[in-house]
PDB file of C-alpha atoms in Angstrom:
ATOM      1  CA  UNK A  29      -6.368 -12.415 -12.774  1.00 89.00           C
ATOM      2  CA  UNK A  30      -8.118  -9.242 -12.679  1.00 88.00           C
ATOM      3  CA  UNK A  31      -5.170  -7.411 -14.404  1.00 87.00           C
ATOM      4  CA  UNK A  32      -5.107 -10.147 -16.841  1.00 86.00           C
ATOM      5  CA  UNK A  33      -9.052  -9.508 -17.523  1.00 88.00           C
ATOM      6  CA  UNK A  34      -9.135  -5.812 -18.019  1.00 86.00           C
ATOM      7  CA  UNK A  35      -5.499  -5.123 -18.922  1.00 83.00           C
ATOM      8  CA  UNK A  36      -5.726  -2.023 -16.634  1.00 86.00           C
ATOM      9  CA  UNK A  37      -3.404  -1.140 -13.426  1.00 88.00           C
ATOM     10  CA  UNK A  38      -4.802  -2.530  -9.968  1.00 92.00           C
ATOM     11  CA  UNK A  39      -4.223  -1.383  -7.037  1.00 93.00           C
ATOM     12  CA  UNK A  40      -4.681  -2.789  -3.372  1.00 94.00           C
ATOM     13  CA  UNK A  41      -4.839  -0.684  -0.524  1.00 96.00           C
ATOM     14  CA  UNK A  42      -5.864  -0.035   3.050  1.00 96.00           C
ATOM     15  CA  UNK A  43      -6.477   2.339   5.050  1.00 95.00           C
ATOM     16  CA  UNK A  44      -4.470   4.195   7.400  1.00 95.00           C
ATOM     17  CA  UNK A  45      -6.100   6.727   9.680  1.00 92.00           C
ATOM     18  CA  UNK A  46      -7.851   9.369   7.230  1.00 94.00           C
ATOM     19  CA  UNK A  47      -5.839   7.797   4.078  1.00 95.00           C
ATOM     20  CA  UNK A  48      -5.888   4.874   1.862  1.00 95.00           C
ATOM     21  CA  UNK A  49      -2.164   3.394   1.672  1.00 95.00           C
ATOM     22  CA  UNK A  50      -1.281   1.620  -1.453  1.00 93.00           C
ATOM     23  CA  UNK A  51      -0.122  -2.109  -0.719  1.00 93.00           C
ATOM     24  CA  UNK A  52       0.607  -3.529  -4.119  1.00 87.00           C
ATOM     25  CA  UNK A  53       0.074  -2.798  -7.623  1.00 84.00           C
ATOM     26  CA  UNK A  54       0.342  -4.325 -10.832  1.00 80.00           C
ATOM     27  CA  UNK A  55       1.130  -2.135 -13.604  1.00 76.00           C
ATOM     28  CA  UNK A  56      -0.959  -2.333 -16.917  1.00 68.00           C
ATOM     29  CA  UNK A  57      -0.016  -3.798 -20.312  1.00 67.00           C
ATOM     30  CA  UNK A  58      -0.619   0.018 -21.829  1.00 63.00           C
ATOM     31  CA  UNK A  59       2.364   1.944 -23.237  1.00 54.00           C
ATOM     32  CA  UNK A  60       1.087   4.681 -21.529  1.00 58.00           C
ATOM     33  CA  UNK A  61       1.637   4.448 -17.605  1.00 55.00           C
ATOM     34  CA  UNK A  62      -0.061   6.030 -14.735  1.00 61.00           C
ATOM     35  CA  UNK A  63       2.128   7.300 -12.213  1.00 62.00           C
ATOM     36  CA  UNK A  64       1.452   5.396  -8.545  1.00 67.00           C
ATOM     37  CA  UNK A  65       3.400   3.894  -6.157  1.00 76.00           C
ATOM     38  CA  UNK A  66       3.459   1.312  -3.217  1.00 83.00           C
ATOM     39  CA  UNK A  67       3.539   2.960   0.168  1.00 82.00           C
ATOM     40  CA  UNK A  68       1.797   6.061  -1.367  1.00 88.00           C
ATOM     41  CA  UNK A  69      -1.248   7.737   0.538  1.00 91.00           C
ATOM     42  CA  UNK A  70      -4.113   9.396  -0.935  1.00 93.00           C
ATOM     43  CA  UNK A  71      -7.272  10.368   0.815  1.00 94.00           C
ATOM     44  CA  UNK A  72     -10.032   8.422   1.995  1.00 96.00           C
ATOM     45  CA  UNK A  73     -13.463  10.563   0.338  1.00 97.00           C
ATOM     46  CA  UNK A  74     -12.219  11.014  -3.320  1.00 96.00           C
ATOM     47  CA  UNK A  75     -10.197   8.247  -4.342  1.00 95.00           C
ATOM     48  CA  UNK A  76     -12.095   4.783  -5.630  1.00 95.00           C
ATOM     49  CA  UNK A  77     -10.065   2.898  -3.003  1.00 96.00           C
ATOM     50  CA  UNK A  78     -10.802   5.322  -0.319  1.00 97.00           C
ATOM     51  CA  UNK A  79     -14.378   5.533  -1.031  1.00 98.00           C
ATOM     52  CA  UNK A  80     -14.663   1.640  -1.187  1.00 97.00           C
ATOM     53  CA  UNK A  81     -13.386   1.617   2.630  1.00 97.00           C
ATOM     54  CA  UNK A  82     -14.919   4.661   3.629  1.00 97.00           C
ATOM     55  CA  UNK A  83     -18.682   3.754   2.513  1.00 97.00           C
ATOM     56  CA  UNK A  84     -18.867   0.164   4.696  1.00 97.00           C
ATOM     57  CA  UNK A  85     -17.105   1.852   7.886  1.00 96.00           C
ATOM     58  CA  UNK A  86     -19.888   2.122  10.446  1.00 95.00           C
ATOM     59  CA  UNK A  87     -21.708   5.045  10.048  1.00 94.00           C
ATOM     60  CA  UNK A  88     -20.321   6.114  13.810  1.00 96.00           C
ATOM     61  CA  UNK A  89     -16.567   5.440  12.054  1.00 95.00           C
ATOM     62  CA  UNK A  90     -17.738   7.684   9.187  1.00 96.00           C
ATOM     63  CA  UNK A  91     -19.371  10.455  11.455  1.00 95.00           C
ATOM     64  CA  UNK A  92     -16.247  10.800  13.490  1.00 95.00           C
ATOM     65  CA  UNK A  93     -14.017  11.149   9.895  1.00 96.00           C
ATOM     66  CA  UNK A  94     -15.782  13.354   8.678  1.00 95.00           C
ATOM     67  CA  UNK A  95     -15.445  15.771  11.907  1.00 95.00           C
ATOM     68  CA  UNK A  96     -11.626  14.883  11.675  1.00 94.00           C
ATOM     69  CA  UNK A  97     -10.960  15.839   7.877  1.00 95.00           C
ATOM     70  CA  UNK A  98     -10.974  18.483   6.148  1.00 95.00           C
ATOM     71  CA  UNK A  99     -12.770  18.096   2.383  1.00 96.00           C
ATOM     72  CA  UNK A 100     -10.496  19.704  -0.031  1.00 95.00           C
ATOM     73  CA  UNK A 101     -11.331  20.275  -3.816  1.00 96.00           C
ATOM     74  CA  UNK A 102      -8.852  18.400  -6.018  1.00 96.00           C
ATOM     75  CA  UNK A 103     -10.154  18.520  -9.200  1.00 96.00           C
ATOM     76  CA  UNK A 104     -13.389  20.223 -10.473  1.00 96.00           C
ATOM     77  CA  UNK A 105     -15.290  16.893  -9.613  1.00 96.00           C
ATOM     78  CA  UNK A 106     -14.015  15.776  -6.481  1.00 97.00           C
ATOM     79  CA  UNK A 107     -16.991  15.751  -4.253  1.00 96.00           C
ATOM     80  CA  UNK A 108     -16.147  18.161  -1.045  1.00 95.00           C
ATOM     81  CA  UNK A 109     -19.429  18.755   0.320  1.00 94.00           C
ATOM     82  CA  UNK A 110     -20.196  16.462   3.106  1.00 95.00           C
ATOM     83  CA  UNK A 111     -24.326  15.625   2.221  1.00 96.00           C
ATOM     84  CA  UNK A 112     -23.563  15.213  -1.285  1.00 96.00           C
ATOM     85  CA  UNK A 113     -20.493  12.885  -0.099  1.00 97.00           C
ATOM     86  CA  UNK A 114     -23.060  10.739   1.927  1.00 96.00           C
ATOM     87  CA  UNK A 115     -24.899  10.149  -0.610  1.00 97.00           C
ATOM     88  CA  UNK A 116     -22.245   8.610  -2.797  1.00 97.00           C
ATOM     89  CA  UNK A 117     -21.344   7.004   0.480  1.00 97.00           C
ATOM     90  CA  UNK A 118     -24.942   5.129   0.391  1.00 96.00           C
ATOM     91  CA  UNK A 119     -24.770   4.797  -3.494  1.00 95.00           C
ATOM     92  CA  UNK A 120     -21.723   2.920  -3.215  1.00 96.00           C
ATOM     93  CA  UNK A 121     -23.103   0.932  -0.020  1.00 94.00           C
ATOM     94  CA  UNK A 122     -26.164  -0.073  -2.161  1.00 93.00           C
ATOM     95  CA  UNK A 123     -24.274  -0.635  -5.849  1.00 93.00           C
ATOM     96  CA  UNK A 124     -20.866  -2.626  -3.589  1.00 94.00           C
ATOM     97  CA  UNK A 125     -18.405  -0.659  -5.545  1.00 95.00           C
ATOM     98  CA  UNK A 126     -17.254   2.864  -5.876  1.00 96.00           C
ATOM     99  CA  UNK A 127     -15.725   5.006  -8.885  1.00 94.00           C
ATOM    100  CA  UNK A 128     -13.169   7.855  -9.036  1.00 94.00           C
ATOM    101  CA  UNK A 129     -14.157   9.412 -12.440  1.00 91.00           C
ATOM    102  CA  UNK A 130     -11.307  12.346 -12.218  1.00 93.00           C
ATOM    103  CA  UNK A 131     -12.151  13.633  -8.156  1.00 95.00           C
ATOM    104  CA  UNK A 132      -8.387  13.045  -7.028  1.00 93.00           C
ATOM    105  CA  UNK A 133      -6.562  13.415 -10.600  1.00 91.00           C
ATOM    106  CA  UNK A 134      -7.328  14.795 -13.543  1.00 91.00           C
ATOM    107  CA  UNK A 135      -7.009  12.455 -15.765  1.00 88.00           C
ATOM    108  CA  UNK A 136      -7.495   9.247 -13.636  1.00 89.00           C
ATOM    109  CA  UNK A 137     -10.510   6.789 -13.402  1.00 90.00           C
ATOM    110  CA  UNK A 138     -10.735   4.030 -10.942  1.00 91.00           C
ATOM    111  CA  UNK A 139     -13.154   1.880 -10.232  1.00 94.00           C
ATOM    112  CA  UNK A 140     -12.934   0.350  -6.356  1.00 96.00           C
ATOM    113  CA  UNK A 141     -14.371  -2.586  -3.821  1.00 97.00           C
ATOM    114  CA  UNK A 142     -13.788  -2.962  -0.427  1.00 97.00           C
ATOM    115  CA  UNK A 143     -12.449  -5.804   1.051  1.00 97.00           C
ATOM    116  CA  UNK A 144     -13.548  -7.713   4.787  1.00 96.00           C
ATOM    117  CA  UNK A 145     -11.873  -9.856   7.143  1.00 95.00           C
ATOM    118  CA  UNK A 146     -12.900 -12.841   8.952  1.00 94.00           C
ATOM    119  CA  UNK A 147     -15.010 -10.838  11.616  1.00 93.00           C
ATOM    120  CA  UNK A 148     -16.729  -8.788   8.276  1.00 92.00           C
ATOM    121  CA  UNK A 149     -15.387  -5.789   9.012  1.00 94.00           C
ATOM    122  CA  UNK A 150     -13.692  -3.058   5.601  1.00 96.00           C
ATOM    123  CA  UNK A 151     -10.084  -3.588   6.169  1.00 95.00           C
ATOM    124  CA  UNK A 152      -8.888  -2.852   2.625  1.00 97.00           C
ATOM    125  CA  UNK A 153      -9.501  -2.480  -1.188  1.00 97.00           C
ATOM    126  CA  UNK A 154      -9.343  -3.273  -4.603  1.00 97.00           C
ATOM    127  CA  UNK A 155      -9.241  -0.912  -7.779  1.00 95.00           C
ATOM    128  CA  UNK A 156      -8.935  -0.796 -11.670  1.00 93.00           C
ATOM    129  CA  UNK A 157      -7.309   2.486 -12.423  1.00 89.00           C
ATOM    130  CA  UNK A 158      -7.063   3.682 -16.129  1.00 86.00           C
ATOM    131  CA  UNK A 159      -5.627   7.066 -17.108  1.00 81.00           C
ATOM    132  CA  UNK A 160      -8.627   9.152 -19.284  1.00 76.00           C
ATOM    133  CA  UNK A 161      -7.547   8.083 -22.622  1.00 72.00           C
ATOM    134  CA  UNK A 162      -7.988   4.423 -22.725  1.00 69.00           C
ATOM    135  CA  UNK A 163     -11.244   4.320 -20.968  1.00 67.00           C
ATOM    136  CA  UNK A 164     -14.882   6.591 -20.721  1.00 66.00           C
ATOM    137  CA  UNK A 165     -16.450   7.021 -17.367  1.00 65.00           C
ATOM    138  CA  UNK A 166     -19.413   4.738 -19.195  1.00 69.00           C
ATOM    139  CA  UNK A 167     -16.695   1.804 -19.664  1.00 73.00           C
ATOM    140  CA  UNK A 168     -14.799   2.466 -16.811  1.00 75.00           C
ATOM    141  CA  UNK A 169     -18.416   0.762 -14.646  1.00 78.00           C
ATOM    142  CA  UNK A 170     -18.262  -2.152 -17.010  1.00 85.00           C
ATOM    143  CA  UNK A 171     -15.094  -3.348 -14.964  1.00 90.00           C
ATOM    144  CA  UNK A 172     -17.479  -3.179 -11.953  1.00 92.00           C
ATOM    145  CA  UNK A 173     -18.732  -6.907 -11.290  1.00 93.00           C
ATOM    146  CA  UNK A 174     -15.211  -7.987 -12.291  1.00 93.00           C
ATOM    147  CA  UNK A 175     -13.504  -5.673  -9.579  1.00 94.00           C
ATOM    148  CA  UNK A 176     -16.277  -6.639  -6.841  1.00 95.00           C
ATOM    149  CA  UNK A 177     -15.626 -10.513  -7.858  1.00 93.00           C
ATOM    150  CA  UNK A 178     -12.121 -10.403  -7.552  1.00 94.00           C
ATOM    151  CA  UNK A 179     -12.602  -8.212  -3.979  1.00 95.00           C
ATOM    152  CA  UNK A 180     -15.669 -10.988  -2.674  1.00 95.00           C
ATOM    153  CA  UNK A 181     -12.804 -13.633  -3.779  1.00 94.00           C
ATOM    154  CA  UNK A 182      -9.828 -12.101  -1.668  1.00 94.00           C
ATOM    155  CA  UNK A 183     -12.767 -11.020   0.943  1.00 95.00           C
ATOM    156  CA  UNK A 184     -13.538 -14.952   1.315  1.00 94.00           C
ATOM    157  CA  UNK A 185      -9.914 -16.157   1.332  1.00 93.00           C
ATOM    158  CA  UNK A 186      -9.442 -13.736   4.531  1.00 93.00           C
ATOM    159  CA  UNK A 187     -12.751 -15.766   6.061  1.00 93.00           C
ATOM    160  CA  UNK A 188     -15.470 -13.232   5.211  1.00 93.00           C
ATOM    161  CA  UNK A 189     -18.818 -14.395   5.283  1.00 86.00           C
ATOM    162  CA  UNK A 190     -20.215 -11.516   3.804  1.00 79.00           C
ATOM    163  CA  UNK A 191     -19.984 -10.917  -0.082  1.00 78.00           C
ATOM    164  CA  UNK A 192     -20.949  -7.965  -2.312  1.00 76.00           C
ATOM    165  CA  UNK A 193     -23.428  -8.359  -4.642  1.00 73.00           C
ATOM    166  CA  UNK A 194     -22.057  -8.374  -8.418  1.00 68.00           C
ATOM    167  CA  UNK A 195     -23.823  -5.293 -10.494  1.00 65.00           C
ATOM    168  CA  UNK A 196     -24.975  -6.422 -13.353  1.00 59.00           C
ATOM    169  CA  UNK A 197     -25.825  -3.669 -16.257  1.00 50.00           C
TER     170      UNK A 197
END
């Protein structure tokens, strides 16, 4: 449905370790294509997915990753300071969904929300991604509450009691 909505890839993903793995993915209706693939692995602190999963870890889970990785510079905006990486940690805590505006590939936008399990813990996510051209980093956050909505749905459907709260703009 969400794919339907925006028209845009989604991905689904969990994590594995210090990486997001991508689980599934429907392609977009766009002549142009974004490359991505299932099974690939990207890192946790600069991809929408990874931030999704990374920012509702406990903040002993997040301590201990962020002794454990090493923050490498991707792209000019991928965030690879570790305070200014908290704090888009808490912004995406507080706002229930994260964005990738170019930090793992030029070029790329996502826009992410984690997913829980029955006992409310992050076990996953959900993304739009759009490749630069079809989409502004200002419209790339309108696809927000439907990407939270569509994670709070597959959230409750594992037996989650906990749902996001939908951004409004």
């Amino acid at each position: 449905r969400l794919q339907q909505i925006t028209g845009h890839t989604i991905h689904l993903a969990i994590r594995d370790m210090n990486e997001v793995v991508y689980i599934d993915k429907i392609i977009s209706n766009s002549p142009i294509q974004m490359y991505s693939k299932i099974g690939r692995r990207a890192p946790l602190y600069c991809t929408g997915l990874g931030k999704a999963i990374l920012a509702f870890m406990s903040d002993k889970e997040i301590d201990e990753y962020l002794k454990s990785v090493k923050l490498i510079k991707y792209t000019p905006n991928t965030i690879a300071d570790i305070e200014n990486l908290k704090k888009e940690l808490e912004k995406i805590r507080i706002k229930g969904y994260s964005l990738d505006l170019e930090e793992h590939e030029s070029g790329i936008r996502c826009v992410g929300a984690p997913i829980f399990d029955y006992s409310n813990q992050v076990i996953g996510s959900i993304s739009v991604a759009t490749i630069v051209i079809t989409l502004n980093d200002k419209d790339v956050e309108d696809f927000a509450p439907l990407v939270v909505d569509a994670a709070n749905e597959i959230s409750k459907r594992l037996g989650a009691r906990r749902n996001l709260n939908i951004p409004h703009h």
